[in-house]
Amino acid sequence: MSKKALVTGVTGQDGAYLAQFLLGKGYEVFGLHARRSTDTKWRLRELGICDRVRFIEGDLADAASLQRAVIKAEPDEIYNLAAQSFVGSSWDQPLLTGTVDGLGVAALLEAVRQFKPDARFYQASTSEMFGLIQAAQQDENTPFYPRSPYGVAKLYGHWITVNYRESFALHASSGILFNHESPLRGIEFVTRKVSDAVARIKLGKQKELRLGNIDAKRDWGFAGDYVEAMWLMLQQDKADDYVVATGVTTTVRDMCKIAFECVGLNYQDHVVVDPAFFRPAEVDVLLGNPAKASLVLGWRPRTSLVQLVEMMVEADLHRVRRE
Ligand code: NAP
Ligand code: G4F
């Protein structure tokens, strides 16, 4: 009998890579799919797995739909990846972000507790919870200090996961993942905004790239590596929380430099700093310590930032040429 997994956020970057990973391991994959007026399955199509995912309609803001999804899928493992995941938008839609990224987690955990308490549960927590960092390198014991409505909502999702583990003995783990990117990254996030612009500028379709705070530093890894860590967490006898990161931090400026150099250009000739992209409160620097994930899960990042950026620029050159 193959194992069954329910993945919320299956149409997102991580959901698509995770579904591919789980299908490769022989899982039956159910994907919670929120109804939209436009097509949101392009990532699953790009990976060639859209027909292999069994979709169940539902929304993190609709507790009844989550209960139905858990009853219908009868999953052995549940990966809660669905979220309003763009930090910038969370100041414009703080209540939606709180409802989906915070209370939505509680609604899903309740469905698990009531209808499939033996299922193993993964919560997509985030390094944004560290926000105004309280230690130079952040690990599982670093105090949190979120700096955005997104970070605050995710902190609720994180603690309610810990609480359900401690209150009801659910096998509920939380992955505190640092930024991870890929050619399937949404265009609004800075790495993909840059790789897309590099391709357009190189091919003569765009002249400049307007960015916000290019002195911000992030610990960037490859999403394809990170979904394996999610799975590994649910294979442990004991549920726990893990930081997943590379242990290297880089400025947005240096990431731009790498991306423009991929096509033989100088970022300084094209990047324009535009205050319109500054945030009301910034997370200046993130740098994770993945020692626990390495020791307990045997997980290590396999892709360097240079390899990641090259992969993204290459994919966008291909896309822009096809347009
Ligand atoms: P993403 O590409 O933005 O995907 C988000 C997914 O959530 C999409 O499938 C989206 O559906 C779905 N979704 C949004 N609102 C929903 C709702 N109300 N009900 C049901 N589904 C909903 O994000 P990602 O980069 O894959 O990230 C996956 C998870 O990890 C998120 O929870 C994110 O906050 C967290 N995280 C990400 C990173 C990172 O660097 N990527 C780091 C730490 C944590 P549509 O396609 O229909 O919009
Ligand atoms: O790519 P970003 O939008 O990612 P951010 O805010 O770090 O959030 C991502 O990582 C989190 C994990 O730490 C996830 F939880 C979250 O869901 C998401 O995946 O911005 C990265 C940095 C920021 O400091 C931002 O101010 O880049 C800076 N930046 C500078 N110019 C820009 C821009 N970000 C965006 N999106 N667009 C710009 O023009």
mmCIF file of C-alpha atoms in Angstrom, residues 10 75 105 170 185 212 239 242:
data_model
loop_
_atom_site.group_PDB
_atom_site.id
_atom_site.type_symbol
_atom_site.label_atom_id
_atom_site.label_comp_id
_atom_site.label_asym_id
_atom_site.label_seq_id
_atom_site.Cartn_x
_atom_site.Cartn_y
_atom_site.Cartn_z
ATOM 1 C CA VAL A 10 0.303 22.380 -3.933
ATOM 2 C CA PRO A 75 -3.577 11.074 4.634
ATOM 3 C CA VAL A 105 -3.144 26.532 10.671
ATOM 4 C CA LEU A 170 0.028 15.026 17.505
ATOM 5 C CA ARG A 185 9.539 31.137 -7.730
ATOM 6 C CA GLY A 212 14.056 48.458 -3.002
ATOM 7 C CA ALA A 239 8.075 15.390 15.976
ATOM 8 C CA TYR A 242 14.127 22.416 12.661
#
